[in-house]
Coordinates of C-alpha atoms in Angstrom, one line a residue:
Chain A
M115 CA 16.0 15.1 -31.3
A116 CA 15.7 15.0 -27.6
K117 CA 13.5 12.3 -26.1
E118 CA 10.5 13.5 -24.3
P119 CA 10.9 13.4 -20.5
V120 CA 9.2 10.3 -19.1
A121 CA 7.7 12.6 -16.4
D122 CA 5.7 14.3 -18.9
A123 CA 4.5 11.2 -20.4
L124 CA 3.4 10.1 -16.9
H125 CA 1.5 13.3 -16.4
R126 CA -0.2 12.9 -19.8
A127 CA -1.1 9.4 -19.0
R128 CA -3.8 10.7 -16.8
N129 CA -5.8 11.7 -19.9
E130 CA -4.0 9.7 -22.5
P131 CA -3.6 6.0 -21.5
D132 CA -1.2 5.2 -24.2
Q133 CA 1.3 7.5 -22.6
F134 CA 1.7 5.2 -19.7
E135 CA 3.5 2.7 -22.0
R136 CA 6.3 5.1 -22.3
F137 CA 6.8 5.1 -18.5
Y138 CA 6.6 1.3 -18.4
D139 CA 9.1 0.7 -21.2
E140 CA 11.6 3.1 -19.7
Y141 CA 11.6 1.3 -16.2
A142 CA 10.1 -2.2 -16.5
E143 CA 13.4 -4.2 -17.0
E144 CA 15.4 -2.4 -14.4
L145 CA 12.6 -2.6 -11.9
L146 CA 12.4 -6.2 -12.4
T147 CA 16.0 -6.6 -11.9
F148 CA 15.9 -4.4 -8.7
V149 CA 13.1 -6.4 -7.2
A150 CA 14.6 -9.8 -8.0
R151 CA 17.9 -8.8 -6.4
R152 CA 15.9 -8.2 -3.2
V153 CA 13.6 -11.0 -3.0
Y154 CA 16.0 -13.6 -4.7
D155 CA 13.0 -15.4 -6.3
V156 CA 12.0 -14.9 -9.8
D157 CA 8.2 -15.6 -9.6
T158 CA 8.0 -13.3 -6.6
A159 CA 9.8 -10.7 -8.5
V160 CA 7.5 -11.0 -11.6
D161 CA 4.4 -10.8 -9.2
L162 CA 5.9 -7.7 -7.5
M163 CA 6.8 -6.0 -10.5
A164 CA 3.4 -6.4 -11.9
E165 CA 1.8 -5.1 -8.6
V166 CA 4.2 -2.1 -8.6
F167 CA 3.2 -1.0 -12.1
A168 CA -0.5 -1.7 -11.6
R169 CA -0.3 0.6 -8.3
A170 CA 1.6 3.1 -10.3
L171 CA -1.2 3.2 -13.0
L172 CA -3.7 3.6 -10.3
K173 CA -1.9 6.3 -8.5
C174 CA -0.4 8.3 -11.6
R175 CA -2.5 11.2 -11.0
S176 CA -0.8 11.8 -7.7
F177 CA 2.6 12.0 -9.3
R178 CA 3.7 15.6 -8.9
G179 CA 7.3 15.5 -10.2
K180 CA 8.7 17.1 -13.3
T181 CA 11.9 15.3 -14.0
D182 CA 12.9 11.7 -15.0
A183 CA 14.7 11.4 -11.7
E184 CA 11.5 12.2 -9.9
A185 CA 9.5 9.8 -11.9
R186 CA 12.0 7.0 -11.2
G187 CA 12.0 7.9 -7.5
W188 CA 8.3 7.8 -7.5
L189 CA 8.1 4.4 -8.9
Y190 CA 10.9 2.9 -6.7
S191 CA 9.2 4.4 -3.6
I192 CA 6.1 2.3 -4.6
A193 CA 8.4 -0.8 -5.3
T194 CA 10.0 -0.3 -1.9
H195 CA 6.8 -0.3 -0.2
E196 CA 5.6 -3.3 -1.9
I197 CA 8.8 -5.2 -1.2
A198 CA 8.5 -4.2 2.4
D199 CA 5.0 -5.5 2.5
Y200 CA 6.0 -8.7 1.0
F201 CA 8.6 -9.3 3.8
R202 CA 6.2 -8.4 6.4
R203 CA 3.3 -10.6 5.1
S204 CA 5.5 -13.3 3.6
K205 CA 3.4 -13.1 0.4
V206 CA 2.6 -10.7 -2.5
E207 CA -0.6 -8.8 -2.1
H208 CA -2.2 -8.5 -5.6
R209 CA -4.6 -5.8 -4.8
A210 CA -3.8 -3.5 -7.6
V211 CA -3.4 -6.2 -10.1
Q212 CA -6.8 -7.5 -9.0
R213 CA -8.6 -4.2 -9.1
L214 CA -7.3 -3.8 -12.7
A215 CA -8.4 -7.4 -13.6
M216 CA -4.9 -8.0 -14.9
Q217 CA -3.7 -11.6 -15.6
V218 CA -0.1 -12.2 -14.7
R219 CA 1.0 -15.6 -15.8
R220 CA 4.1 -17.6 -14.5
P221 CA 7.4 -16.8 -16.5
S222 CA 8.6 -19.7 -18.7
E223 CA 11.7 -21.5 -17.8
E224 CA 13.5 -19.6 -20.3
D225 CA 12.5 -16.3 -18.8
H226 CA 13.4 -17.8 -15.5
E227 CA 16.9 -18.2 -16.6
R228 CA 17.1 -14.8 -18.4
I229 CA 15.8 -12.9 -15.2
I230 CA 18.4 -14.9 -13.0
E231 CA 21.1 -13.8 -15.4
L232 CA 19.9 -10.2 -15.6
A233 CA 19.7 -9.9 -11.8
G234 CA 22.9 -11.8 -11.1
L235 CA 20.9 -14.1 -8.7
R236 CA 23.6 -16.8 -8.7
E237 CA 26.2 -14.4 -7.5
L238 CA 23.8 -13.0 -5.0
R239 CA 23.0 -16.4 -3.9
G240 CA 26.6 -17.0 -3.2
A241 CA 26.7 -13.9 -1.2
V242 CA 23.8 -15.1 0.9
R243 CA 25.7 -18.4 1.6
Q244 CA 28.6 -16.4 2.9
E245 CA 26.6 -14.3 5.2
L246 CA 24.2 -16.7 6.8
G247 CA 26.1 -16.8 9.9
H248 CA 24.3 -13.4 10.8
L249 CA 21.0 -15.4 11.1
S250 CA 19.5 -17.4 13.8
S251 CA 19.7 -21.2 13.4
E252 CA 16.0 -21.3 12.4
Q253 CA 16.2 -18.5 9.9
E254 CA 19.6 -19.8 8.5
Q255 CA 18.0 -23.3 7.9
A256 CA 15.1 -22.0 6.0
V257 CA 17.0 -19.4 3.9
R258 CA 19.6 -22.0 3.1
L259 CA 17.0 -24.3 1.8
R260 CA 15.1 -21.7 -0.2
I261 CA 17.8 -19.5 -1.6
I262 CA 20.8 -21.9 -1.8
D263 CA 19.1 -25.1 -2.4
E264 CA 16.1 -23.5 -4.2
L265 CA 13.6 -25.8 -2.7
P266 CA 9.9 -25.0 -2.9
Y267 CA 8.1 -23.9 0.3
E268 CA 6.2 -27.2 0.6
E269 CA 9.5 -29.2 0.7
I270 CA 11.0 -26.7 3.2
A271 CA 8.0 -26.9 5.5
E272 CA 8.3 -30.7 5.5
A273 CA 12.0 -30.8 6.1
L274 CA 11.8 -28.4 9.0
G275 CA 8.6 -29.8 10.4
I276 CA 6.7 -26.5 10.2
S277 CA 3.8 -25.1 8.1
Q278 CA 4.4 -23.5 4.7
Q279 CA 3.3 -20.2 6.1
A280 CA 6.0 -20.5 8.8
A281 CA 8.5 -21.4 6.2
R282 CA 7.7 -18.4 4.1
A283 CA 7.9 -16.2 7.2
R284 CA 11.3 -17.5 8.4
V285 CA 12.8 -17.0 4.8
A286 CA 11.3 -13.6 4.4
R287 CA 12.4 -12.5 7.9
G288 CA 15.9 -14.0 7.4
L289 CA 16.4 -12.1 4.0
K290 CA 15.2 -8.9 5.6
S291 CA 17.8 -9.3 8.4
L292 CA 20.4 -9.9 5.7
A293 CA 19.4 -7.0 3.5
T294 CA 21.8 -4.4 5.1
V295 CA 24.8 -6.9 5.1
L296 CA 23.9 -8.0 1.5
E297 CA 23.9 -4.3 0.2
K298 CA 27.6 -4.3 -0.3
Y299 CA 27.2 -7.2 -3.1
R300 CA 24.5 -5.3 -5.0
P301 CA 25.5 -3.1 -7.8
T302 CA 23.9 0.4 -7.6
L303 CA 20.9 1.1 -9.9
K304 CA 23.1 3.1 -12.2
E305 CA 25.5 0.2 -12.7
G306 CA 22.6 -2.1 -13.3
L307 CA 21.3 -0.2 -16.3
A308 CA 22.1 -1.4 -19.8
Chain B
M261 CA 29.9 -7.3 -7.7
N262 CA 31.3 -6.3 -11.0
G263 CA 30.1 -7.8 -14.4
I264 CA 26.7 -8.6 -13.1
G265 CA 24.5 -8.1 -16.3
A266 CA 27.6 -7.4 -18.4
D267 CA 26.7 -9.9 -21.1
R268 CA 23.1 -9.0 -21.2
P269 CA 20.7 -11.9 -22.0
D270 CA 17.6 -11.2 -24.2
R271 CA 14.8 -9.2 -22.6
P272 CA 12.5 -11.6 -20.8
Q273 CA 9.3 -12.2 -22.7
I274 CA 7.3 -11.8 -19.4
I275 CA 8.0 -8.1 -19.5
D276 CA 6.1 -7.8 -22.8
E277 CA 3.3 -9.9 -21.4
I278 CA 2.9 -7.6 -18.4
R279 CA 3.2 -4.6 -20.5
A280 CA 0.2 -5.9 -22.6
E281 CA -1.8 -6.4 -19.3
V282 CA -0.9 -3.0 -18.0
M283 CA -1.9 -1.2 -21.1
S284 CA -5.0 -3.1 -21.5
A285 CA -6.1 -2.1 -18.1
A286 CA -4.9 1.4 -18.7
R287 CA -7.2 1.7 -21.7
R288 CA -10.1 0.5 -20.0
R289 CA -9.9 3.1 -17.2
P290 CA -12.0 6.3 -17.5
T291 CA -9.8 9.4 -18.2
G292 CA -10.2 13.0 -17.3
R293 CA -13.2 13.7 -15.2
L294 CA -14.9 10.4 -14.5
A295 CA -17.2 9.8 -17.5
W296 CA -20.3 9.4 -15.5
L297 CA -19.9 12.8 -13.9
R298 CA -19.4 14.7 -17.1
G299 CA -22.2 17.3 -17.1
V300 CA -22.9 16.7 -13.3
P301 CA -21.4 19.2 -11.0
R302 CA -19.4 17.4 -8.3
R303 CA -21.4 18.8 -5.5
L304 CA -24.5 17.0 -6.8
S305 CA -22.8 13.7 -7.5
L306 CA -23.2 12.5 -4.0
P307 CA -26.9 13.2 -3.7
L308 CA -27.3 11.8 -7.1
A309 CA -25.6 8.6 -6.1
I310 CA -27.7 8.4 -2.9
A311 CA -30.9 8.9 -4.9
L312 CA -29.9 6.1 -7.2
A313 CA -29.4 3.7 -4.2
L314 CA -32.6 4.8 -2.4
P315 CA -36.2 3.9 -3.6
V316 CA -35.8 5.4 -7.0
G317 CA -32.9 3.0 -7.6
A318 CA -34.8 0.3 -6.1
G319 CA -37.9 1.1 -8.1
I320 CA -35.9 1.1 -11.4
A321 CA -34.3 -2.2 -10.3
V322 CA -37.6 -3.8 -9.7
A323 CA -39.2 -2.4 -12.9
S324 CA -36.3 -3.5 -14.8
G325 CA -36.6 -7.0 -13.5
S326 CA -33.2 -7.2 -12.0
L327 CA -34.8 -7.6 -8.6
S328 CA -38.4 -8.8 -7.9
K329 CA -40.3 -9.1 -4.7
D330 CA -42.5 -11.6 -6.4
A331 CA -40.0 -13.6 -8.2
P332 CA -40.8 -17.2 -9.1
S333 CA -38.9 -19.8 -7.2
V334 CA -35.2 -19.8 -8.2
S335 CA -32.3 -21.8 -7.2
H336 CA -30.3 -18.8 -6.1
P337 CA -31.1 -16.2 -3.3
V338 CA -33.0 -13.1 -4.3
Y339 CA -31.8 -9.9 -2.9
E340 CA -33.7 -6.6 -2.2
L341 CA -32.0 -3.3 -1.4
A342 CA -31.9 -2.8 2.4
I343 CA -33.4 0.7 1.9
D344 CA -35.3 0.8 5.3
D345 CA -32.6 -0.5 7.8
G346 CA -31.9 2.9 9.1
G347 CA -28.4 3.0 8.0
P348 CA -26.5 5.1 5.4
P349 CA -26.9 3.7 1.9
M350 CA -23.4 2.8 1.4
Q351 CA -21.4 1.2 4.2
G352 CA -19.1 -1.7 4.9
V353 CA -20.5 -5.1 5.4
G354 CA -20.7 -6.7 8.7
P355 CA -21.2 -10.2 9.9
G356 CA -24.0 -11.8 8.1
G357 CA -24.1 -8.9 5.6
V358 CA -24.0 -8.7 1.9
V359 CA -23.1 -5.8 -0.4
G360 CA -24.0 -5.2 -3.9
Y361 CA -22.6 -2.8 -6.6
L362 CA -24.5 0.0 -8.4
D363 CA -23.7 0.9 -12.0
L364 CA -23.4 4.6 -11.3
G365 CA -24.4 5.5 -14.8
T366 CA -27.8 3.6 -14.8
G367 CA -28.6 3.2 -11.0
E368 CA -29.1 -0.5 -11.5
L369 CA -27.1 -3.2 -9.8
I370 CA -24.2 -4.6 -11.5
N371 CA -25.1 -8.1 -12.5
C372 CA -23.0 -11.2 -13.2
P373 CA -23.4 -13.0 -16.5
D374 CA -26.1 -15.3 -15.0
G375 CA -28.3 -12.3 -14.3
N376 CA -27.8 -12.2 -10.5
P377 CA -26.3 -9.2 -8.8
L378 CA -22.6 -9.2 -8.2
T379 CA -22.3 -9.4 -4.5
R380 CA -19.6 -9.7 -1.7
K381 CA -20.4 -11.2 1.6
Y382 CA -18.8 -10.5 5.0
G383 CA -15.3 -12.0 5.2
E384 CA -14.8 -12.0 1.4
R385 CA -12.0 -9.8 0.1
Q386 CA -13.3 -9.3 -3.4
P387 CA -16.7 -9.7 -5.2
I388 CA -16.7 -12.4 -8.0
C389 CA -19.3 -14.0 -10.1
P390 CA -20.0 -17.8 -9.7
D391 CA -18.2 -18.3 -13.1
G392 CA -15.1 -16.8 -11.8
T393 CA -15.3 -13.6 -13.8
T394 CA -15.6 -9.9 -12.6
P395 CA -17.8 -7.6 -14.5
A396 CA -16.0 -5.0 -16.5
R397 CA -18.2 -2.2 -15.1
Y398 CA -17.2 -3.1 -11.6
V399 CA -13.5 -3.2 -12.4
E400 CA -14.0 0.2 -14.1
Q401 CA -15.8 1.9 -11.1
E402 CA -13.5 0.2 -8.6
A403 CA -10.6 1.7 -10.4
A404 CA -12.3 5.2 -10.3
W405 CA -12.9 4.7 -6.7
E406 CA -9.3 3.7 -5.9
Q407 CA -8.0 6.7 -7.9
F408 CA -10.4 9.0 -5.9
L409 CA -9.0 7.7 -2.7
G410 CA -5.4 8.0 -4.0
E411 CA -5.9 11.6 -4.9
Q412 CA -7.3 12.5 -1.3
E413 CA -4.1 10.8 0.2
N414 CA -1.9 13.2 -1.7
S415 CA -4.2 16.3 -1.4
A416 CA -3.7 19.2 0.9
T417 CA -7.5 19.4 1.0
P418 CA -8.8 16.0 0.8
E419 CA -12.5 15.3 0.3
P420 CA -14.3 12.9 2.6
P421 CA -14.9 9.4 1.1
E422 CA -18.6 10.0 0.9
N423 CA -17.9 12.7 -1.8
G424 CA -16.3 10.1 -3.9
P425 CA -17.7 7.6 -6.5
N426 CA -18.4 4.9 -3.9
F427 CA -20.9 2.4 -5.5
Q428 CA -21.3 -0.2 -2.8
V429 CA -24.8 -0.7 -1.3
N430 CA -26.0 -2.9 1.4
L431 CA -28.1 -5.8 0.3
R432 CA -30.1 -8.2 2.6
D433 CA -31.0 -11.9 1.8
R434 CA -34.6 -12.2 1.7

């Protein structure tokens, strides 16, 4: 028996909230992987993933597509916007999560490790190390400390003699600058699926 | 990079936890036509909302005891609706301003667990009660407002914001 298209479930979710679960289950894991591969940080990826689905829930009435490809494209357009916003502001805006009064706790150490494996973050971090030469020295230092050495922002700020906000901004802008270069290391969405 | 994810680890538990939060939020949201609007033609919803915010709403609020012009001395500020400030009933808060939130079903201010109105002062991003909670009615109506705005963003004939379920009102510190 053929599975019902996810797009239909998303349409029905407007009046039948339980239908949204089908949409979530279809794309949650791959979206988390997608986001983690772009922000290189598990906690940030979890926050962004929750914000993306919260925003999708709030906006599901605006979805006009008919196919699963359109449903996925719609979700990923929201995700791309949120990731761009994250890089611009150097932090995750939790507007939709807060509006829905959702609680998003920190992932466990076990989950941290699982997400790193799923997203291939170790390999991607190796790629970042190889491509750091494309960055300014300021950004290279910050990105190296955060992505390669995995230091918290507090320690990065202290090491570089700058504020935490400045440290976040340098890392975010450095990764944004590397995004195009690093595309060649990332598998396509299709290859990333189970 | 080949082989990434080839030996798939177990699904992270955080995905299930977030699902639970998303679905809990989904079930709390009003579905179909907004519940409070059922039976009320859309063209009447704005006048209804304004009527609730103006003296009728203030009268109900005063009569119900949620606001009182002759309140005994209390440790928290007592607010009254700014019904005679010459401005529209629902607008953004400026410096020194305070906004409250109406329950669009009852016309009364949404209160915190301590009985005081839920408020937001100038410079604050979100309203929150002193005990750190946010009333469910606010969350529900805010979601409906967000939904209305989202629909207008994608509509070929968007309605102006004043036609939507905005439930914010100006208050004034007494």
